[in-house]
Amino acid sequence: EVQLQAFGGGLVQAGGSLRLSCTASGFTFDDYAISWFRQAPGKEREAVSCISSNDGSTTYADSVKGRFTISRDNAKNTVYLQMNDLRPEDTAVYYCAAGSRIIYSMLGVPSSYEHWGQGTQVTVSS
């Protein structure tokens, strides 16, 4: 069974940190680029970060560059998103997604990803 499960969301004050994790099963994890998306109420789902399948190269949306760090541990089938200096505008449901035909440097659109996690809520208070 193909599964992606996201964990680590919560309520934090502005300036705080959270570490999200996404664990995968049911597919060949290291053949897939993995991205984090987020969606706030009333807004489109937007790509936050992506890590490539082969060499671990990463890219970030301008809004999180310098604050968020994506990493992966293929031995554990897990991707992480370290989120520092959180801001109220980071409040959203965060989703992990896997794609086998993703150009990581361009992040991609949601329809380009084959597998999705259930999402985890991140709320940043001011």
mmCIF file of C-alpha atoms in Angstrom:
data_model
loop_
_atom_site.group_PDB
_atom_site.id
_atom_site.type_symbol
_atom_site.label_atom_id
_atom_site.label_comp_id
_atom_site.label_asym_id
_atom_site.label_seq_id
_atom_site.Cartn_x
_atom_site.Cartn_y
_atom_site.Cartn_z
ATOM 1 C CA GLU A 1 0.000 0.000 0.000
ATOM 2 C CA VAL A 2 1.385 3.402 -1.000
ATOM 3 C CA GLN A 3 1.514 5.765 1.961
ATOM 4 C CA LEU A 4 3.009 9.120 2.860
ATOM 5 C CA GLN A 5 2.438 10.302 6.408
ATOM 6 C CA ALA A 6 3.317 13.773 7.659
ATOM 7 C CA PHE A 7 4.034 14.542 11.312
ATOM 8 C CA GLY A 8 5.307 17.378 13.439
ATOM 9 C CA GLY A 9 2.846 20.207 13.001
ATOM 10 C CA GLY A 10 1.656 22.269 15.918
ATOM 11 C CA LEU A 11 1.126 25.703 17.405
ATOM 12 C CA VAL A 12 4.152 27.957 17.848
ATOM 13 C CA GLN A 13 4.841 31.627 18.421
ATOM 14 C CA ALA A 14 6.357 33.803 15.727
ATOM 15 C CA GLY A 15 10.102 33.300 15.671
ATOM 16 C CA GLY A 16 9.842 29.717 16.833
ATOM 17 C CA SER A 17 10.762 26.486 15.089
ATOM 18 C CA LEU A 18 9.185 23.205 14.088
ATOM 19 C CA ARG A 19 10.529 20.108 12.393
ATOM 20 C CA LEU A 20 8.161 18.264 10.088
ATOM 21 C CA SER A 21 8.755 14.710 8.969
ATOM 22 C CA CYS A 22 7.257 12.628 6.182
ATOM 23 C CA THR A 23 7.579 8.858 6.180
ATOM 24 C CA ALA A 24 6.947 6.810 3.053
ATOM 25 C CA SER A 25 6.094 3.210 2.281
ATOM 26 C CA GLY A 26 4.854 1.155 -0.645
ATOM 27 C CA PHE A 27 7.085 2.623 -3.346
ATOM 28 C CA THR A 28 10.774 2.998 -4.140
ATOM 29 C CA PHE A 29 11.438 6.061 -2.067
ATOM 30 C CA ASP A 30 14.861 6.980 -3.423
ATOM 31 C CA ASP A 31 13.538 7.073 -7.013
ATOM 32 C CA TYR A 32 11.281 10.013 -6.172
ATOM 33 C CA ALA A 33 11.774 13.692 -5.648
ATOM 34 C CA ILE A 34 9.954 14.791 -2.508
ATOM 35 C CA SER A 35 8.365 18.189 -2.014
ATOM 36 C CA TRP A 36 6.570 20.030 0.718
ATOM 37 C CA PHE A 37 3.473 22.025 -0.196
ATOM 38 C CA ARG A 38 1.307 24.185 1.995
ATOM 39 C CA GLN A 39 -2.237 25.457 1.767
ATOM 40 C CA ALA A 40 -3.789 28.188 3.859
ATOM 41 C CA PRO A 41 -7.575 28.671 4.072
ATOM 42 C CA GLY A 42 -8.922 30.262 0.910
ATOM 43 C CA LYS A 43 -5.586 30.083 -0.890
ATOM 44 C CA GLU A 44 -4.062 27.847 -3.531
ATOM 45 C CA ARG A 45 -1.775 25.015 -2.600
ATOM 46 C CA GLU A 46 1.768 26.253 -3.112
ATOM 47 C CA ALA A 47 5.122 24.525 -3.289
ATOM 48 C CA VAL A 48 7.513 25.270 -0.438
ATOM 49 C CA SER A 49 10.561 23.109 -1.070
ATOM 50 C CA CYS A 50 11.795 20.118 -3.050
ATOM 51 C CA ILE A 51 14.640 17.659 -2.690
ATOM 52 C CA SER A 52 15.816 15.607 -5.654
ATOM 53 C CA SER A 53 15.808 11.839 -5.899
ATOM 54 C CA ASN A 54 19.398 11.263 -6.962
ATOM 55 C CA ASP A 55 21.864 13.736 -5.473
ATOM 56 C CA GLY A 56 19.935 15.456 -2.703
ATOM 57 C CA SER A 57 19.845 18.836 -4.425
ATOM 58 C CA THR A 58 17.304 21.226 -2.943
ATOM 59 C CA THR A 59 15.291 24.269 -3.885
ATOM 60 C CA TYR A 60 13.024 26.613 -1.953
ATOM 61 C CA ALA A 61 10.267 29.090 -2.533
ATOM 62 C CA ASP A 62 11.441 32.661 -2.069
ATOM 63 C CA SER A 63 9.108 33.098 0.883
ATOM 64 C CA VAL A 64 10.949 30.486 2.975
ATOM 65 C CA LYS A 65 14.489 30.703 1.636
ATOM 66 C CA GLY A 66 16.994 31.033 4.448
ATOM 67 C CA ARG A 67 14.478 29.905 7.075
ATOM 68 C CA PHE A 68 13.465 26.379 6.022
ATOM 69 C CA THR A 69 15.720 23.408 5.278
ATOM 70 C CA ILE A 70 14.646 20.207 3.541
ATOM 71 C CA SER A 71 16.575 16.963 3.927
ATOM 72 C CA ARG A 72 16.062 13.257 3.356
ATOM 73 C CA ASP A 73 17.212 10.014 4.901
ATOM 74 C CA ASN A 74 16.676 7.338 2.277
ATOM 75 C CA ALA A 75 17.588 4.549 4.691
ATOM 76 C CA LYS A 76 14.586 5.567 6.791
ATOM 77 C CA ASN A 77 12.297 6.521 3.881
ATOM 78 C CA THR A 78 11.899 9.895 5.532
ATOM 79 C CA VAL A 79 12.011 13.544 4.473
ATOM 80 C CA TYR A 80 12.296 16.405 6.936
ATOM 81 C CA LEU A 81 11.465 20.082 6.824
ATOM 82 C CA GLN A 82 13.216 22.146 9.472
ATOM 83 C CA MET A 83 11.261 25.378 9.851
ATOM 84 C CA ASN A 84 12.978 28.248 11.666
ATOM 85 C CA ASP A 85 11.986 31.851 12.307
ATOM 86 C CA LEU A 86 8.355 31.019 11.697
ATOM 87 C CA ARG A 87 5.961 33.805 10.794
ATOM 88 C CA PRO A 88 2.158 34.054 10.966
ATOM 89 C CA GLU A 89 2.006 33.881 7.176
ATOM 90 C CA ASP A 90 3.532 30.388 7.385
ATOM 91 C CA THR A 91 0.281 29.164 8.943
ATOM 92 C CA ALA A 92 -1.111 26.418 6.702
ATOM 93 C CA VAL A 93 -1.641 22.722 6.314
ATOM 94 C CA TYR A 94 1.656 21.258 5.126
ATOM 95 C CA TYR A 95 1.683 18.284 2.762
ATOM 96 C CA CYS A 96 4.483 16.079 1.534
ATOM 97 C CA ALA A 97 4.334 14.771 -2.014
ATOM 98 C CA ALA A 98 6.400 12.369 -4.121
ATOM 99 C CA GLY A 99 7.004 12.525 -7.857
ATOM 100 C CA SER A 100 9.113 10.428 -10.207
ATOM 101 C CA ARG A 101 9.232 12.991 -13.026
ATOM 102 C CA ILE A 102 9.860 16.202 -11.115
ATOM 103 C CA ILE A 103 12.472 18.757 -12.077
ATOM 104 C CA TYR A 104 13.366 19.609 -8.517
ATOM 105 C CA SER A 105 14.678 23.097 -9.236
ATOM 106 C CA MET A 106 11.289 24.157 -10.602
ATOM 107 C CA LEU A 107 9.285 22.655 -7.689
ATOM 108 C CA GLY A 108 6.368 21.723 -9.939
ATOM 109 C CA VAL A 109 2.609 21.953 -9.570
ATOM 110 C CA PRO A 110 0.443 19.624 -7.462
ATOM 111 C CA SER A 111 -0.801 17.644 -10.463
ATOM 112 C CA SER A 112 2.779 16.599 -11.250
ATOM 113 C CA TYR A 113 3.083 14.535 -8.065
ATOM 114 C CA GLU A 114 1.987 10.926 -7.880
ATOM 115 C CA HIS A 115 1.695 10.402 -4.123
ATOM 116 C CA TRP A 116 0.478 12.671 -1.338
ATOM 117 C CA GLY A 117 0.489 12.641 2.409
ATOM 118 C CA GLN A 118 -2.477 13.605 4.552
ATOM 119 C CA GLY A 119 -1.101 16.936 5.735
ATOM 120 C CA THR A 120 -0.192 18.350 9.131
ATOM 121 C CA GLN A 121 -1.378 21.674 10.535
ATOM 122 C CA VAL A 122 1.142 24.395 11.330
ATOM 123 C CA THR A 123 -0.168 27.441 13.172
ATOM 124 C CA VAL A 124 2.067 30.417 13.975
ATOM 125 C CA SER A 125 0.732 32.996 16.398
ATOM 126 C CA SER A 126 1.831 36.619 16.492
#
